[in-house]
Amino acid sequence: PPAAELTHDAPPKAYLPDGLSGILDAFIAVSEGLDLKAMLRRIVRAAADVVDAEYGALGVLDGRGGLAEFVYVGIDEATRRALGPLPSGHGLVGLLIKHPQVLRLADLTKHPASIGFPPGHPPMHSFIGAPIMVREKVFGNLYLTEKRGGGEFTETDELMLRALASAAGSSRWNARLFAEVRERERWLLATAEIRMAMLSGGSVTDALELITQ
């Protein structure tokens, strides 16, 4: 922008290219929390915001060709209950499980892998999906549908979704490491308590009770 438009009160990100400020906000949002459930929902919300999608979902793989979890945004609970069971790994959801790569479609209903929607399902046409990799293994897939304002998802949307998926993979790995560290801390505290009880002359029964606890 011209120098005259720059003021000390203007936030720096206001001058970032379209979409870039959104992806930066998404990176921050994804990296803030370490609780897995909250993080998954935050990732989906951030992905939908970044590519301006009406609906978003994240399917976590179960290691057997299906889904262990399916977290979604954009559909209210009443509609969700009326639709029946959550997706389990068929159609386009299953396609990304078998072939984990970015997929961008103008109309998902015309794709050969599409199996249609149950009665009462919101209409969905434009689609973009991307895998989330954790240490070179697929953790899950992001699915975004219905570009707000109509039209298709763009190449820029694809680039931003790739970047967010990469950040999400790193956050998932950090959350796992954090959980492992906490577990090791609990083990160390527990063994220290048992050792102290034994060294202080406690009975075998006391030690066994402490171990069980």
Short mmCIF file of C-alpha atoms in Angstrom, two decimals:
data_model
loop_
_atom_site.label_atom_id
_atom_site.label_comp_id
_atom_site.label_asym_id
_atom_site.label_seq_id
_atom_site.Cartn_x
_atom_site.Cartn_y
_atom_site.Cartn_z
CA PRO A 1 0.00 0.00 0.00
CA PRO A 2 1.11 3.64 -0.44
CA ALA A 3 3.16 5.03 2.43
CA ALA A 4 0.39 7.50 3.27
CA GLU A 5 -1.96 4.61 4.06
CA LEU A 6 0.39 3.06 6.61
CA THR A 7 -0.35 4.13 10.17
CA HIS A 8 0.83 2.89 13.52
CA ASP A 9 -2.74 1.89 14.36
CA ALA A 10 -3.21 -0.43 11.39
CA PRO A 11 -2.68 -4.14 12.15
CA PRO A 12 0.14 -5.56 10.01
CA LYS A 13 -1.89 -8.52 8.76
CA ALA A 14 -4.44 -6.15 7.19
CA TYR A 15 -1.95 -5.73 4.35
CA LEU A 16 -1.26 -9.40 3.80
CA PRO A 17 -2.49 -10.97 0.53
CA ASP A 18 -6.04 -12.32 0.54
CA GLY A 19 -6.21 -15.58 2.47
CA LEU A 20 -2.73 -15.33 3.96
CA SER A 21 -3.91 -13.67 7.16
CA GLY A 22 -6.48 -16.46 7.46
CA ILE A 23 -3.89 -19.21 7.13
CA LEU A 24 -1.67 -17.50 9.73
CA ASP A 25 -4.62 -17.31 12.13
CA ALA A 26 -5.34 -20.97 11.44
CA PHE A 27 -1.74 -21.98 12.21
CA ILE A 28 -2.00 -20.22 15.56
CA ALA A 29 -5.40 -21.76 16.33
CA VAL A 30 -4.27 -25.30 15.49
CA SER A 31 -1.11 -25.04 17.57
CA GLU A 32 -2.74 -23.59 20.68
CA GLY A 33 -4.37 -26.69 22.13
CA LEU A 34 -2.98 -30.13 22.91
CA ASP A 35 -6.24 -31.88 23.84
CA LEU A 36 -6.91 -34.21 20.90
CA LYS A 37 -10.69 -33.84 20.68
CA ALA A 38 -10.55 -30.06 20.88
CA MET A 39 -7.64 -29.96 18.44
CA LEU A 40 -9.49 -32.04 15.80
CA ARG A 41 -12.50 -29.74 15.87
CA ARG A 42 -10.23 -26.70 15.76
CA ILE A 43 -8.42 -28.08 12.73
CA VAL A 44 -11.72 -28.62 10.87
CA ARG A 45 -12.99 -25.15 11.76
CA ALA A 46 -9.70 -23.56 10.71
CA ALA A 47 -9.69 -25.48 7.40
CA ALA A 48 -13.26 -24.41 6.59
CA ASP A 49 -12.44 -20.79 7.39
CA VAL A 50 -9.24 -20.80 5.34
CA VAL A 51 -10.85 -22.08 2.12
CA ASP A 52 -14.22 -20.40 2.83
CA ALA A 53 -16.19 -23.66 2.90
CA GLU A 54 -19.72 -24.02 4.25
CA TYR A 55 -19.07 -27.54 5.56
CA GLY A 56 -15.98 -29.31 6.82
CA ALA A 57 -15.01 -32.65 8.31
CA LEU A 58 -11.96 -34.55 9.47
CA GLY A 59 -11.92 -38.34 9.29
CA VAL A 60 -9.37 -40.03 11.57
CA LEU A 61 -8.20 -43.39 10.20
CA ASP A 62 -8.60 -46.53 12.29
CA GLY A 63 -5.75 -48.43 10.60
CA ARG A 64 -8.12 -50.99 9.09
CA GLY A 65 -9.36 -49.07 6.08
CA GLY A 66 -12.12 -47.25 7.95
CA LEU A 67 -12.61 -44.31 10.30
CA ALA A 68 -12.07 -44.20 14.04
CA GLU A 69 -13.57 -40.70 14.33
CA PHE A 70 -15.41 -38.24 12.11
CA VAL A 71 -15.43 -34.64 13.33
CA TYR A 72 -17.53 -32.11 11.41
CA VAL A 73 -18.61 -28.47 11.32
CA GLY A 74 -21.42 -26.67 9.51
CA ILE A 75 -24.26 -29.13 10.20
CA ASP A 76 -26.42 -28.60 13.28
CA GLU A 77 -27.05 -31.46 15.68
CA ALA A 78 -30.72 -31.93 14.75
CA THR A 79 -29.83 -32.38 11.07
CA ARG A 80 -26.91 -34.65 11.97
CA ARG A 81 -29.12 -36.99 14.01
CA ALA A 82 -31.69 -37.13 11.21
CA LEU A 83 -29.01 -38.24 8.75
CA GLY A 84 -28.24 -41.45 10.65
CA PRO A 85 -24.77 -42.97 11.10
CA LEU A 86 -21.68 -40.92 10.39
CA PRO A 87 -19.58 -41.81 7.30
CA SER A 88 -17.51 -44.94 7.85
CA GLY A 89 -15.18 -44.93 4.87
CA HIS A 90 -17.19 -45.28 1.65
CA GLY A 91 -17.58 -43.06 -1.41
CA LEU A 92 -15.27 -40.05 -1.66
CA VAL A 93 -14.41 -40.44 2.02
CA GLY A 94 -13.09 -43.91 1.27
CA LEU A 95 -11.36 -42.73 -1.92
CA LEU A 96 -9.10 -40.40 0.05
CA ILE A 97 -8.41 -43.19 2.56
CA LYS A 98 -7.19 -45.46 -0.25
CA HIS A 99 -5.48 -42.68 -2.21
CA PRO A 100 -4.26 -40.01 0.25
CA GLN A 101 -3.73 -37.02 -2.01
CA VAL A 102 -5.32 -33.63 -2.54
CA LEU A 103 -8.56 -33.88 -4.51
CA ARG A 104 -10.42 -30.84 -5.87
CA LEU A 105 -13.77 -31.21 -7.64
CA ALA A 106 -16.25 -28.79 -9.19
CA ASP A 107 -19.13 -31.18 -8.46
CA LEU A 108 -18.55 -34.15 -6.17
CA THR A 109 -21.87 -35.73 -7.19
CA LYS A 110 -20.47 -36.37 -10.67
CA HIS A 111 -17.38 -38.23 -9.45
CA PRO A 112 -17.47 -42.02 -10.08
CA ALA A 113 -16.71 -42.69 -6.39
CA SER A 114 -19.68 -40.66 -5.16
CA ILE A 115 -22.41 -42.77 -3.55
CA GLY A 116 -24.92 -39.99 -3.00
CA PHE A 117 -26.41 -38.57 0.20
CA PRO A 118 -29.12 -39.78 2.58
CA PRO A 119 -32.51 -37.99 2.56
CA GLY A 120 -32.38 -34.60 4.25
CA HIS A 121 -28.65 -34.13 3.66
CA PRO A 122 -27.63 -30.55 2.74
CA PRO A 123 -26.75 -30.19 -0.96
CA MET A 124 -23.01 -30.35 -1.59
CA HIS A 125 -21.22 -29.83 -4.89
CA SER A 126 -17.81 -28.12 -4.79
CA PHE A 127 -15.29 -30.24 -2.90
CA ILE A 128 -11.68 -30.22 -1.77
CA GLY A 129 -9.94 -32.81 0.38
CA ALA A 130 -6.42 -33.32 1.70
CA PRO A 131 -4.61 -35.91 3.85
CA ILE A 132 -3.06 -35.08 7.22
CA MET A 133 0.31 -36.79 7.51
CA VAL A 134 1.97 -37.57 10.85
CA ARG A 135 5.57 -38.71 10.42
CA GLU A 136 4.97 -39.91 6.85
CA LYS A 137 1.84 -41.86 7.81
CA VAL A 138 -1.73 -40.79 7.08
CA PHE A 139 -3.46 -39.77 10.31
CA GLY A 140 -6.68 -38.67 8.64
CA ASN A 141 -8.23 -36.62 5.85
CA LEU A 142 -9.79 -33.18 5.65
CA TYR A 143 -12.99 -32.85 3.61
CA LEU A 144 -14.37 -29.40 2.69
CA THR A 145 -17.51 -28.77 0.63
CA GLU A 146 -19.61 -25.92 -0.75
CA LYS A 147 -17.45 -22.88 -1.46
CA ARG A 148 -19.28 -19.89 0.04
CA GLY A 149 -20.69 -17.60 -2.62
CA GLY A 150 -20.82 -20.43 -5.15
CA GLY A 151 -18.19 -21.45 -7.63
CA GLU A 152 -15.32 -23.87 -7.21
CA PHE A 153 -12.41 -24.15 -4.81
CA THR A 154 -9.33 -22.59 -6.35
CA GLU A 155 -5.69 -23.50 -6.70
CA THR A 156 -4.97 -20.97 -3.94
CA ASP A 157 -7.46 -22.81 -1.70
CA GLU A 158 -5.60 -26.02 -2.46
CA LEU A 159 -2.24 -24.51 -1.55
CA MET A 160 -3.60 -23.12 1.72
CA LEU A 161 -5.27 -26.42 2.61
CA ARG A 162 -2.00 -28.27 1.97
CA ALA A 163 -0.23 -25.86 4.31
CA LEU A 164 -2.88 -26.24 7.01
CA ALA A 165 -2.84 -30.04 6.72
CA SER A 166 0.93 -29.95 7.19
CA ALA A 167 0.57 -27.77 10.28
CA ALA A 168 -2.16 -30.06 11.61
CA GLY A 169 0.11 -33.09 11.19
CA SER A 170 2.84 -31.38 13.19
CA SER A 171 0.37 -30.41 15.92
CA ARG A 172 -0.92 -33.97 16.14
CA TRP A 173 2.63 -35.25 16.57
CA ASN A 174 3.30 -32.61 19.24
CA ALA A 175 0.14 -33.64 21.07
CA ARG A 176 1.25 -37.27 21.02
CA LEU A 177 4.70 -36.38 22.35
CA PHE A 178 3.10 -34.24 25.04
CA ALA A 179 0.89 -37.15 26.13
CA GLU A 180 3.89 -39.49 26.27
CA VAL A 181 5.85 -37.03 28.38
CA ARG A 182 2.92 -36.67 30.81
CA GLU A 183 2.61 -40.46 31.05
CA ARG A 184 6.33 -40.83 31.81
CA GLU A 185 6.00 -38.15 34.49
CA ARG A 186 3.15 -40.06 36.15
CA TRP A 187 5.19 -43.29 36.11
CA LEU A 188 8.19 -41.54 37.65
CA LEU A 189 6.07 -39.99 40.40
CA ALA A 190 4.37 -43.30 41.14
CA THR A 191 7.63 -45.27 41.34
CA ALA A 192 9.18 -42.57 43.53
CA GLU A 193 6.26 -42.86 45.98
CA ILE A 194 6.58 -46.66 46.09
CA ARG A 195 10.34 -46.48 46.58
CA MET A 196 9.90 -43.96 49.41
CA ALA A 197 7.31 -46.19 51.09
CA MET A 198 9.63 -49.21 50.94
CA LEU A 199 12.66 -47.28 52.21
CA SER A 200 10.72 -45.74 55.08
CA GLY A 201 9.91 -49.14 56.55
CA GLY A 202 6.38 -49.55 55.28
CA SER A 203 4.87 -53.02 55.23
CA VAL A 204 4.57 -55.16 52.11
CA THR A 205 0.78 -54.71 52.29
CA ASP A 206 1.18 -50.91 52.33
CA ALA A 207 3.50 -51.10 49.33
CA LEU A 208 1.12 -53.36 47.40
CA GLU A 209 -1.81 -51.04 48.12
CA LEU A 210 0.22 -48.10 46.90
CA ILE A 211 1.21 -49.98 43.72
CA THR A 212 -2.42 -50.87 43.04
CA GLN A 213 -3.52 -47.29 43.59
#
